[in-house]
C-alpha positions as MATLAB code, in Angstrom:
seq = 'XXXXXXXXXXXXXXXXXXXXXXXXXXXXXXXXXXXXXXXXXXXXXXXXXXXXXXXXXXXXXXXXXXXXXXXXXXXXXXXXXXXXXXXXXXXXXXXXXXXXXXXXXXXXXXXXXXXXXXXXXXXXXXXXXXXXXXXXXXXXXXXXXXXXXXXXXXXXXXXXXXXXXXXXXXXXXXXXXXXXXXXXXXXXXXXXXXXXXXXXXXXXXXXXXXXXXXXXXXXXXXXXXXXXXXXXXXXXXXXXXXXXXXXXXXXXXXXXXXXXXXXXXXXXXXXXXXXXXXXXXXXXXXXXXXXXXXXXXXXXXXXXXXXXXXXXXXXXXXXXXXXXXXXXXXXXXXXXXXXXXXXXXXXXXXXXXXXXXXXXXXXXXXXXXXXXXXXXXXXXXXXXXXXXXXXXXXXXXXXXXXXXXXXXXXXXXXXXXXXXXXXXXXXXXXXXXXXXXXXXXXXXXXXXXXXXXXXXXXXXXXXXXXXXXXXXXXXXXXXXXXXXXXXXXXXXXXXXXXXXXXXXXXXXXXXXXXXXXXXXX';
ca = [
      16.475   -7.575    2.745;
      14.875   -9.274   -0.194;
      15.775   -6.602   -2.598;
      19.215   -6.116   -1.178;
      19.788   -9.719   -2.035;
      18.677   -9.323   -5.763;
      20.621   -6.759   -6.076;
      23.839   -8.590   -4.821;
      22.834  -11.082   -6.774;
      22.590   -8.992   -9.812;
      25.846   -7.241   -9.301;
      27.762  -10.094   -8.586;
      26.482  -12.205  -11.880;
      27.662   -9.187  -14.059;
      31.048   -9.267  -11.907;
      31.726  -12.912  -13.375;
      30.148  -12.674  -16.558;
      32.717   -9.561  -17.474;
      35.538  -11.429  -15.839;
      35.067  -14.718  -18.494;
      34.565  -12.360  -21.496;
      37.599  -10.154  -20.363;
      39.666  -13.926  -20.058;
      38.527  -15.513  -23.054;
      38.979  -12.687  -25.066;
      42.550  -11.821  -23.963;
      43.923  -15.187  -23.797;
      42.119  -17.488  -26.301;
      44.320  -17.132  -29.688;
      42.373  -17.423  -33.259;
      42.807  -20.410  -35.176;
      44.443  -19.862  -38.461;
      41.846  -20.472  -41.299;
      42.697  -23.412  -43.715;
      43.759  -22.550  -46.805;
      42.585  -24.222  -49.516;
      44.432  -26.437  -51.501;
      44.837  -27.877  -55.061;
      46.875  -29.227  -57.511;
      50.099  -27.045  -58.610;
      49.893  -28.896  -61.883;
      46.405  -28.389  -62.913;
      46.171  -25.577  -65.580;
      43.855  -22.303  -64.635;
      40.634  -21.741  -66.734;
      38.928  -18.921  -67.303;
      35.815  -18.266  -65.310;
      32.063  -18.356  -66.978;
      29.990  -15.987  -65.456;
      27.953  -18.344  -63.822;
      29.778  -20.012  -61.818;
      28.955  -20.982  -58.239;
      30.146  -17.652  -56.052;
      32.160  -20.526  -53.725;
      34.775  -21.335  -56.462;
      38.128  -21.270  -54.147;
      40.384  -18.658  -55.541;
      43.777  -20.742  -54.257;
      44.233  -22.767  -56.671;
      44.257  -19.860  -59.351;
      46.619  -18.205  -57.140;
      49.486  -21.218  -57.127;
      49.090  -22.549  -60.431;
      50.077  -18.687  -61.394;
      52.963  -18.431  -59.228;
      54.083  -21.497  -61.103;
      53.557  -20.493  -64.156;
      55.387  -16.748  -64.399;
      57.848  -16.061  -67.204;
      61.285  -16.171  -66.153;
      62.437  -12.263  -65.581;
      59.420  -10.743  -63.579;
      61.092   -9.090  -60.959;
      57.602   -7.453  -58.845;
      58.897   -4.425  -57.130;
      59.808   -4.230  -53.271;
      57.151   -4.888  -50.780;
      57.501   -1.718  -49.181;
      57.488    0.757  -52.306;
      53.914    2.212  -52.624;
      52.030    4.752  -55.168;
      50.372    7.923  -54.095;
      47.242    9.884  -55.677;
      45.208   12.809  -54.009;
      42.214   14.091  -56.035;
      39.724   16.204  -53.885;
      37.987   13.799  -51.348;
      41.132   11.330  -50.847;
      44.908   10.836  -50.511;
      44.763    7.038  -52.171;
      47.772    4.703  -51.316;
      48.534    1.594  -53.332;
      51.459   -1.441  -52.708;
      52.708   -1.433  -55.889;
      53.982   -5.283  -55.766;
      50.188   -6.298  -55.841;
      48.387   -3.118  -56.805;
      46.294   -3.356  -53.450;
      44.597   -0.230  -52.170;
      46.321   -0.182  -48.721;
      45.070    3.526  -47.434;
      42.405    6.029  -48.066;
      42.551    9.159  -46.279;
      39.247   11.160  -46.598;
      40.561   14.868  -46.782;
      37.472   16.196  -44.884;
      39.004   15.455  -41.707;
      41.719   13.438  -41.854;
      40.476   10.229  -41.193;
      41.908    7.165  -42.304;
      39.537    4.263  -43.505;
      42.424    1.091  -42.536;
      44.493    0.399  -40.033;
      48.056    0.481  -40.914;
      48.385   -3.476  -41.168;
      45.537   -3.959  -43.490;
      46.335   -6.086  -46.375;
      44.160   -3.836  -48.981;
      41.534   -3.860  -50.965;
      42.255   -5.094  -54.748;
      45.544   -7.461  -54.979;
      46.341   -9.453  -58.030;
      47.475  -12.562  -57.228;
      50.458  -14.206  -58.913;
      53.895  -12.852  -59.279;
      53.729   -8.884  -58.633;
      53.557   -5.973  -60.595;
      57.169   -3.900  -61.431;
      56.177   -0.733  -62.448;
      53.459    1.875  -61.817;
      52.096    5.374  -63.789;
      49.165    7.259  -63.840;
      47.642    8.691  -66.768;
      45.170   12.158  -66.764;
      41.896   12.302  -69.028;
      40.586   15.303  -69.885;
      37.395   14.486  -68.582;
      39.069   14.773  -64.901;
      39.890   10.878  -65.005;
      42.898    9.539  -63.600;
      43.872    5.680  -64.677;
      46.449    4.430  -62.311;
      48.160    1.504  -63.689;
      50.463   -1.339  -62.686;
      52.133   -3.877  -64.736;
      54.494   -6.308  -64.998;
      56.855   -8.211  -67.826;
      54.180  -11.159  -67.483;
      51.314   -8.999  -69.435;
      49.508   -8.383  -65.947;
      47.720   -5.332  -66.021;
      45.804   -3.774  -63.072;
      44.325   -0.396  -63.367;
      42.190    1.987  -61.237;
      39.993    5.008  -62.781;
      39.703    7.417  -59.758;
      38.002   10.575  -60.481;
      39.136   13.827  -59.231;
      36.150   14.621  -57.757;
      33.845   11.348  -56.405;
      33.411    8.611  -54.502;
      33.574    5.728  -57.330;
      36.386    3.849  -58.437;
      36.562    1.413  -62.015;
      39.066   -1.408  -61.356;
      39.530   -2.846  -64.555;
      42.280   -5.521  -64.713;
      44.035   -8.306  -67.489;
      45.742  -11.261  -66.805;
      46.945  -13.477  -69.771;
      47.377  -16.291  -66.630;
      43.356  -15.413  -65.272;
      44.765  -14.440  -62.050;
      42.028  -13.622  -59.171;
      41.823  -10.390  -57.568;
      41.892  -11.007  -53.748;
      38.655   -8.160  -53.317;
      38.834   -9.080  -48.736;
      41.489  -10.947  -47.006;
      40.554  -12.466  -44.333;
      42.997  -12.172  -41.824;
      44.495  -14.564  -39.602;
      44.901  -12.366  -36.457;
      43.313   -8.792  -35.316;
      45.628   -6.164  -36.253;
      44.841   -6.333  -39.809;
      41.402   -5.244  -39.194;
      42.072   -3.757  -35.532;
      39.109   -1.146  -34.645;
      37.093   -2.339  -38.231;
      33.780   -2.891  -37.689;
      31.788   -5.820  -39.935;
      32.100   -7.531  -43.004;
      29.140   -7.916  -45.680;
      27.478   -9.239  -48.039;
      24.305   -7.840  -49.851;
      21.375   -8.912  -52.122;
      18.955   -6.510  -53.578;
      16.644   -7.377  -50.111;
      18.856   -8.106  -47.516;
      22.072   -7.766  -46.156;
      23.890  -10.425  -44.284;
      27.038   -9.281  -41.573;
      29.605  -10.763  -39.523;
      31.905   -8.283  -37.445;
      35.963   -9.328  -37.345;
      35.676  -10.147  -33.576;
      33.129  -12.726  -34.091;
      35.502  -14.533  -36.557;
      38.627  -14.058  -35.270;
      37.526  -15.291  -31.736;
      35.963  -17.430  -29.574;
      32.008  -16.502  -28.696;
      31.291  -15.932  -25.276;
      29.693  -18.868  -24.862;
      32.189  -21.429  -26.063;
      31.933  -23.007  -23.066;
      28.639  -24.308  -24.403;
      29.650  -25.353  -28.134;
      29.296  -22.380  -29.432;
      31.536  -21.598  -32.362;
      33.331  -19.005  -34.113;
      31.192  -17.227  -37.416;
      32.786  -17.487  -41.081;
      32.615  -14.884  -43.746;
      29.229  -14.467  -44.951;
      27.944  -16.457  -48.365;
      29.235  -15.021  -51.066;
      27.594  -12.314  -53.567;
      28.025   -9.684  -56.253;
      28.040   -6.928  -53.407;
      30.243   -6.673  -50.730;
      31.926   -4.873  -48.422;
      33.399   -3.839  -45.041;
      33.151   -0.702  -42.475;
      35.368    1.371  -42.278;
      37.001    4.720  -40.979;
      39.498    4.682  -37.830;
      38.862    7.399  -35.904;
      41.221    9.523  -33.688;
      39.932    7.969  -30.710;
      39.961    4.528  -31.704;
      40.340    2.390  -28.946;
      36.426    3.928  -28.090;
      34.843    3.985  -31.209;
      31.550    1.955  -31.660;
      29.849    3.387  -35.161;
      31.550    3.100  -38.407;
      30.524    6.165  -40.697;
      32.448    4.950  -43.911;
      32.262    2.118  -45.680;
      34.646    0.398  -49.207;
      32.165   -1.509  -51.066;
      32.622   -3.616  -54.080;
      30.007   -3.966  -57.512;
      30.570   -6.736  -59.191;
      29.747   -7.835  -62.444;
      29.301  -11.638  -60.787;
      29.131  -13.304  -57.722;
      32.626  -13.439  -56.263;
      34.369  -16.622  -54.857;
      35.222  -16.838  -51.049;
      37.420  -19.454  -49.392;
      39.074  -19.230  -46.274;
      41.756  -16.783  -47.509;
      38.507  -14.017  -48.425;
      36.596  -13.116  -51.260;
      38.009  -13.160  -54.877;
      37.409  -12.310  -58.199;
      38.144  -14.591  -60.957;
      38.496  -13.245  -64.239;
      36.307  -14.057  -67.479;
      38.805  -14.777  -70.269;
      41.560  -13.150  -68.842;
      39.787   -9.633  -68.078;
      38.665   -8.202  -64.965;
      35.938   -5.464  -64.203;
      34.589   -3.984  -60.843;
      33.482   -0.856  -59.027;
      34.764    0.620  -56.393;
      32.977    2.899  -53.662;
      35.201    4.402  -50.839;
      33.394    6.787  -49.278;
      30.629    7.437  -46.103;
      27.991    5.770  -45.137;
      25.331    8.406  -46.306;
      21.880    7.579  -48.448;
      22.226    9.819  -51.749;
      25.912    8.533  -52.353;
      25.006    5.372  -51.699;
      21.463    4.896  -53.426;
      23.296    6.617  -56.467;
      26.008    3.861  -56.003;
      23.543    1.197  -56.322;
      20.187    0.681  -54.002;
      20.549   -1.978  -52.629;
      23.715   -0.771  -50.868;
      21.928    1.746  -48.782;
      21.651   -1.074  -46.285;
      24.954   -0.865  -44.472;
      23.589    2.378  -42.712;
      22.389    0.333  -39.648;
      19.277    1.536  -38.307;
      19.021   -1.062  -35.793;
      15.758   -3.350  -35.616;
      13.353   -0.690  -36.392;
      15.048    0.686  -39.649;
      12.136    2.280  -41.094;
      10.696    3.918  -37.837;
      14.586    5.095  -37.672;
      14.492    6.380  -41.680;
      11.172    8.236  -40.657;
      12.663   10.062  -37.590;
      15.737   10.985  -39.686;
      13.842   12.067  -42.420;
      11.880   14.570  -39.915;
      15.534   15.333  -38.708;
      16.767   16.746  -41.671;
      13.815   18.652  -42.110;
      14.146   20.242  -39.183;
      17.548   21.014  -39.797;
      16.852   22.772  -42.849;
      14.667   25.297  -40.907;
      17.658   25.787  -38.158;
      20.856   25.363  -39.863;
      22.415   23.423  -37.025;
      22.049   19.515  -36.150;
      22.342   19.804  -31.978;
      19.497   22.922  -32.351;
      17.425   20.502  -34.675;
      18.029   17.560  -32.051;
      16.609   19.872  -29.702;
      13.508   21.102  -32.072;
      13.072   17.828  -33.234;
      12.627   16.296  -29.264;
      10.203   18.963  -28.538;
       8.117   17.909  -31.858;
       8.377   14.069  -30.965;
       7.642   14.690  -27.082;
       4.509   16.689  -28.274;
       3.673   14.090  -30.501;
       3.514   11.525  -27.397;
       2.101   14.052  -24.922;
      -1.003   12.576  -25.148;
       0.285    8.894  -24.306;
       2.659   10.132  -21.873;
      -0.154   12.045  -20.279;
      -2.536    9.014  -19.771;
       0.041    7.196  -18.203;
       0.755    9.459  -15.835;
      -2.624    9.761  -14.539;
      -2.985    5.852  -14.672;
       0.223    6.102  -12.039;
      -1.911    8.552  -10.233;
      -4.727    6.681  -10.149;
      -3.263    3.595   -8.855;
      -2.365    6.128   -5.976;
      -5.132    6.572   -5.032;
      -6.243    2.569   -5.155;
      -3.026    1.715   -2.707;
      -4.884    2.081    0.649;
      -8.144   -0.211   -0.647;
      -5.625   -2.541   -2.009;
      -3.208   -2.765    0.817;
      -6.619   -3.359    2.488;
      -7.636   -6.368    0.265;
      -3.919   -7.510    0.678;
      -3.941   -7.226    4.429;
      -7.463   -9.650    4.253;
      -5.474  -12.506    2.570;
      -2.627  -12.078    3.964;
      -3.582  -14.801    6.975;
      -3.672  -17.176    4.522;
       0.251  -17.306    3.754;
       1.483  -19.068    0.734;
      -2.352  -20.868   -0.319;
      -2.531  -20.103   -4.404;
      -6.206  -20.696   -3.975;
      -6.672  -17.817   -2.154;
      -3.775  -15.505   -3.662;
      -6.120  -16.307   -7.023;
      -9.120  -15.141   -4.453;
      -7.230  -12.111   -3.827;
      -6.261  -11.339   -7.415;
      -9.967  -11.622   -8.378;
     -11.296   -9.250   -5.959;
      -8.890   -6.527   -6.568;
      -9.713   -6.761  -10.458;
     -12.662   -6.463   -9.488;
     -12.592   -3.449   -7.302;
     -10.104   -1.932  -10.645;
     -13.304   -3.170  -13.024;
     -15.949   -1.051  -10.858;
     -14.026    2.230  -11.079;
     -13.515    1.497  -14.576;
      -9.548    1.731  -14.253;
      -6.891   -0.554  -15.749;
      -4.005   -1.359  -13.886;
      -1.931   -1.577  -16.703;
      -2.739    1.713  -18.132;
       0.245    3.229  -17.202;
       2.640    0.405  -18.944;
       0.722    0.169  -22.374;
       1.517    3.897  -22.571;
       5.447    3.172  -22.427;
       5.062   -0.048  -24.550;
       3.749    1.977  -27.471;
       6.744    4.457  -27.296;
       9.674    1.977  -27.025;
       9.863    1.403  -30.927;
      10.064    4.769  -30.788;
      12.952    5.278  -28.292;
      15.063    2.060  -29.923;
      14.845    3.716  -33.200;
      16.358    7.030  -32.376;
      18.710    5.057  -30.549;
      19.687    3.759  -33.474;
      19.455    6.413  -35.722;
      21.175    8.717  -33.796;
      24.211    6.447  -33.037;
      24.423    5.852  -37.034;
      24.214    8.635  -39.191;
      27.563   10.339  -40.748;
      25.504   13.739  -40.647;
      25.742   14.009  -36.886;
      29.688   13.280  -37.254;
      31.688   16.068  -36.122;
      28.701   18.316  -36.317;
      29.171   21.035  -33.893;
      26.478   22.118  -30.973;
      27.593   25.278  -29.422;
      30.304   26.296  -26.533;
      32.078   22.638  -25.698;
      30.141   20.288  -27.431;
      31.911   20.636  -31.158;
      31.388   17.208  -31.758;
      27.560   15.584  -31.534;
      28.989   11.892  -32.266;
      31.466   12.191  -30.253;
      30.877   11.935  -26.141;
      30.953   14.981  -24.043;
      34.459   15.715  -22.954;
      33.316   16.913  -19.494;
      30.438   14.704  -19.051;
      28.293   17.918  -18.269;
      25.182   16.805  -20.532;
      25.345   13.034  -18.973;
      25.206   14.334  -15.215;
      22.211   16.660  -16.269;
      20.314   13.682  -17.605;
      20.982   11.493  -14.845;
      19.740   14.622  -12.662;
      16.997   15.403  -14.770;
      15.634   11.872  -14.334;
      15.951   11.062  -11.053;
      13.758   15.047  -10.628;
      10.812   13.248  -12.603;
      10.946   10.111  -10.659;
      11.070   11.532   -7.818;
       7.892   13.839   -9.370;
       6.199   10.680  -10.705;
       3.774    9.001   -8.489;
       4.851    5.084   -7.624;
       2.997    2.598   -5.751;
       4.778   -0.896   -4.064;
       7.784   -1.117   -1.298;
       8.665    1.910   -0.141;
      12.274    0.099    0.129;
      12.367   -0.704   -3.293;
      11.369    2.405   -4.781;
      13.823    4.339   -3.027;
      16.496    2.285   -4.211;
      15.412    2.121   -8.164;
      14.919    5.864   -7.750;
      18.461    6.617   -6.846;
      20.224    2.922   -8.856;
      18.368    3.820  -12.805;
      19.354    7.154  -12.560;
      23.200    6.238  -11.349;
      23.538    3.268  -14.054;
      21.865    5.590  -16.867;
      24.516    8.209  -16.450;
      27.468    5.980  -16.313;
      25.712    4.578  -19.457;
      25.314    8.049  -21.175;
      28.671    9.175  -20.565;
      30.187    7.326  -23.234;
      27.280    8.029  -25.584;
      27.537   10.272  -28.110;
      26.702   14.041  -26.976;
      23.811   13.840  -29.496;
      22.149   11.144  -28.127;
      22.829   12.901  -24.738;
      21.147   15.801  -25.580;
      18.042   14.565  -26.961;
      17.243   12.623  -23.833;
      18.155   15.511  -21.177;
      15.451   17.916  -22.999;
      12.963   14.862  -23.332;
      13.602   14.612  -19.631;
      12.865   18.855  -19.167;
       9.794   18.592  -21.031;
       9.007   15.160  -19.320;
       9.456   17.087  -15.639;
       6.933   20.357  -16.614;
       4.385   17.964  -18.420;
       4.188   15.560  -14.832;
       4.189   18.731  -12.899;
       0.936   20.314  -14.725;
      -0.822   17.468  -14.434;
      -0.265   16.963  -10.545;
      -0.786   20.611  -10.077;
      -4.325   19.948  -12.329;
      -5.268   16.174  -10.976;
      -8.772   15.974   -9.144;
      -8.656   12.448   -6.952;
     -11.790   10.894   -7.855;
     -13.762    8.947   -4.939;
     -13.229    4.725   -4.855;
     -16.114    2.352   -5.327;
     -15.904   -0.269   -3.303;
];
């Protein structure tokens, strides 16, 4: 009855908890961020390169607006400029000579949803006209101007993933690098937003800046943009099934030659007598293209809390995967190797569990002794001594089995992790239904196997405590780990269900080979 009660108790608490984050987040309605304000009348100067990275880019912005040449006309809102070179179709708006779209050819995918601002805007009055220009060395400048001497350009090569932005501005307009947007749909299914320093990398996802934390009801508050830096970026790549997706495989990052200034409109980059100069990298979130991008960049692959555990197992990944030419055949390869790696651990704890089988009659004994005395802590203590005792004669520890499982959970969170992050696994095919291994299964075959295939090795494993309890953990984990699985990617799946197979033979040999040894008492 006890158990039956926690378990209502558990159930219900997640109930309520789901039903305040499903209110607050569907009817609490983001504050607008402040803009920033300044004088219309104060004249713009140029920015020295050291600056502090806070310097609001507003101002810049209004005293420009007021200062345009009569006759700039900047072209409709709606007209836009189109380039394809081999990896992307590349849209621009050619009013501000933002980067609105990036298509990577690959697949299809798009990197923004259709309301995002863009990457790149000159602020001020607008650009009128647009051209591209070819370089023999493959090159392609892209170029928008205006009767006001503005000049933004992008260098996009035919083939690559790097992108010059070079810009002039006789007014020192500031190039609005991130907007940060006042409502979702802007950044709808985007992931985080970053900043990075050559050791660390500092994140804050849309949803945690756009709305109210879960805990609000407590004081907590809404996040901001991170601090400012000379590297930054956002996720991003909206896949076809969007309204699912949890990883991010690409990412638009920005090199700068200084820190950049961030108010509440974003991040901005102010130009050094009149001339502007950044780089550009649209493109996945993979290590070479990114380490050759710049090192410290590397970083937005999240590897979760054990990132180099994580880079190991990946690293043994792809070496696998060179031996079998296909990534759900090296997942499988690779769990054998890692299972056989553990066997030893995995081995001891199973006959710990076994061994503490055969101590449950001598301590049900000792229990059955104290149990007379009720609730008295003197003699539960009493109790506790003499069964560590009977444990320290026979030269058993009672926690054997769990240190076993304690050592392997870094393990376990990293490929987690790992698994769930890198763009290698995306839209890498297994074999008959399974053509995607980021993806989830579409029939949920693999996530019903694993659920079976672990609730077979409990069921094998030897457990000591209530019988009651037992017999409800051995049917509830199983239950709550395939509703879990199911929406995990089929890679992920995969790995788990053979760790289970190999889990189920190794616990059978060593029943079939266990010798009970005799109790000291």
């Amino acid at each position: 009855m006890k158990n039956r009660n926690v378990l209502y108790f558990v159930i219900g608490s997640m109930i309520l908890l789901g039903a305040q984050f499903w209110l607050s987040s569907r009817y609490a309605k983001p504050v607008p961020p402040a803009q920033a304000q300044a004088p219309a009348t104060e004249a713009p100067k140029a920015q020295p390169a050291a600056a502090p990275a806070q310097t609001p880019a507003a101002s810049v912005a209004q005293v420009a607006a007021a200062s345009v040449p009569a006759g700039v006309k900047a072209a409709d809102p709606a007209a836009t400029y189109t380039l394809t070179t081999a990896d992307f179709r590349l849209t621009w708006q050619v009013a501000t000579g933002a980067l609105k779209q990036a298509i990577w050819l690959q697949d299809g995918t798009t990197f923004f949803p259709d309301a995002f601002p863009g990457l790149g805007a000159l602020q001020g009055p607008g650009f009128e006209t647009a051209h591209e220009e070819k370089a023999a060395t493959g090159v392609t400048t892209v170029t928008f101007e205006n009767a006001a001497g503005d000049r933004l350009s992008y260098l996009v090569p035919q083939k690559g993933l790097e992108i010059r932005v070079e810009g002039l501005s006789a007014r020192n307009a500031a190039l609005q690098l991130i907007a940060n947007p006042t409502s979702d749909d802007p950044v709808k299914h985007l992931g985080r937003v970053f900043t990075l320093s050559e050791k660390s990398i500092q994140a804050v996802t849309w949803t945690e800046m756009l709305h109210d934390p879960f805990f609000s009801f407590l004081g907590a508050k809404r996040k901001e943009l991170p601090p400012s830096s000379s590297r930054l970026g956002l996720d991003a790549g909206v896949e076809k099934d969007a309204k699912n997706q949890r990883n991010h495989y690409f990412a638009a990052l920005w090199k700068l030659p200084r820190p950049a200034g961030r108010d509440a409109s974003g991040y901005q980059l102010l130009p050094e007598n009149g001339r502007l100069e950044a780089s550009l990298y649209l493109g996945p979130k993979q290590a070479e293209p990114l380490l050759a991008f710049e090192k410290p960049f590397t970083r937005v692959i999240d590897y979760g809390f054990f990132g180099a555990v994580a880079q190991l197992l990946f690293w043994m990944l792809r070496m696998v995967y060179r031996v079998v030419g296909n990534w759900g055949w090296a997942i499988v390869l690779f769990t054998v190797i890692i299972r056989l790696a553990t066997w030893h651990l995995n081995t001891k704890q199973t006959i710990s569990m076994l061994r503490m089988k055969d101590f449950e009659p001598h301590q049900k004994a000792i229990q059955a002794k104290y149990e007379k005395f009720g609730g008295d802590m003197t003699k539960k203590a009493e109790m506790q001594k003499e069964l560590m005792e009977l444990y320290k004669k026979n030269g058993h520890n009672p926690m054997g089995g769990c240190l076993p499982m304690l050592l392997q959970m870094p393990i376990f969170l990293a490929l987690w992790s790992m698994l769930n992050a890198v763009f290698e696994l995306r839209h890498a095919p297994f074999f008959g239904w399974i053509v995607d291994l980021s993806a989830r299964d579409p029939y949920f075959i693999y996530p019903v196997l694993m659920g079976a295939s672990m609730f077979a090795q409990q069921y094998m494993t030897p457990a000591v405590g209530d019988p009651a309890q037992r017999k409800m953990m051995l049917v509830l984990m199983p239950a709550m780990m395939t509703f879990f699985f199911a929406q995990s990617p089929a890679g992920l799946v995969i790995y788990y269900f053979v760790f289970n197979l190999i889990g189920i033979a190794q616990t059978w040999w060593i029943m079939k080979s266990y010798q009970p040894q005799p109790i000291k008492v």
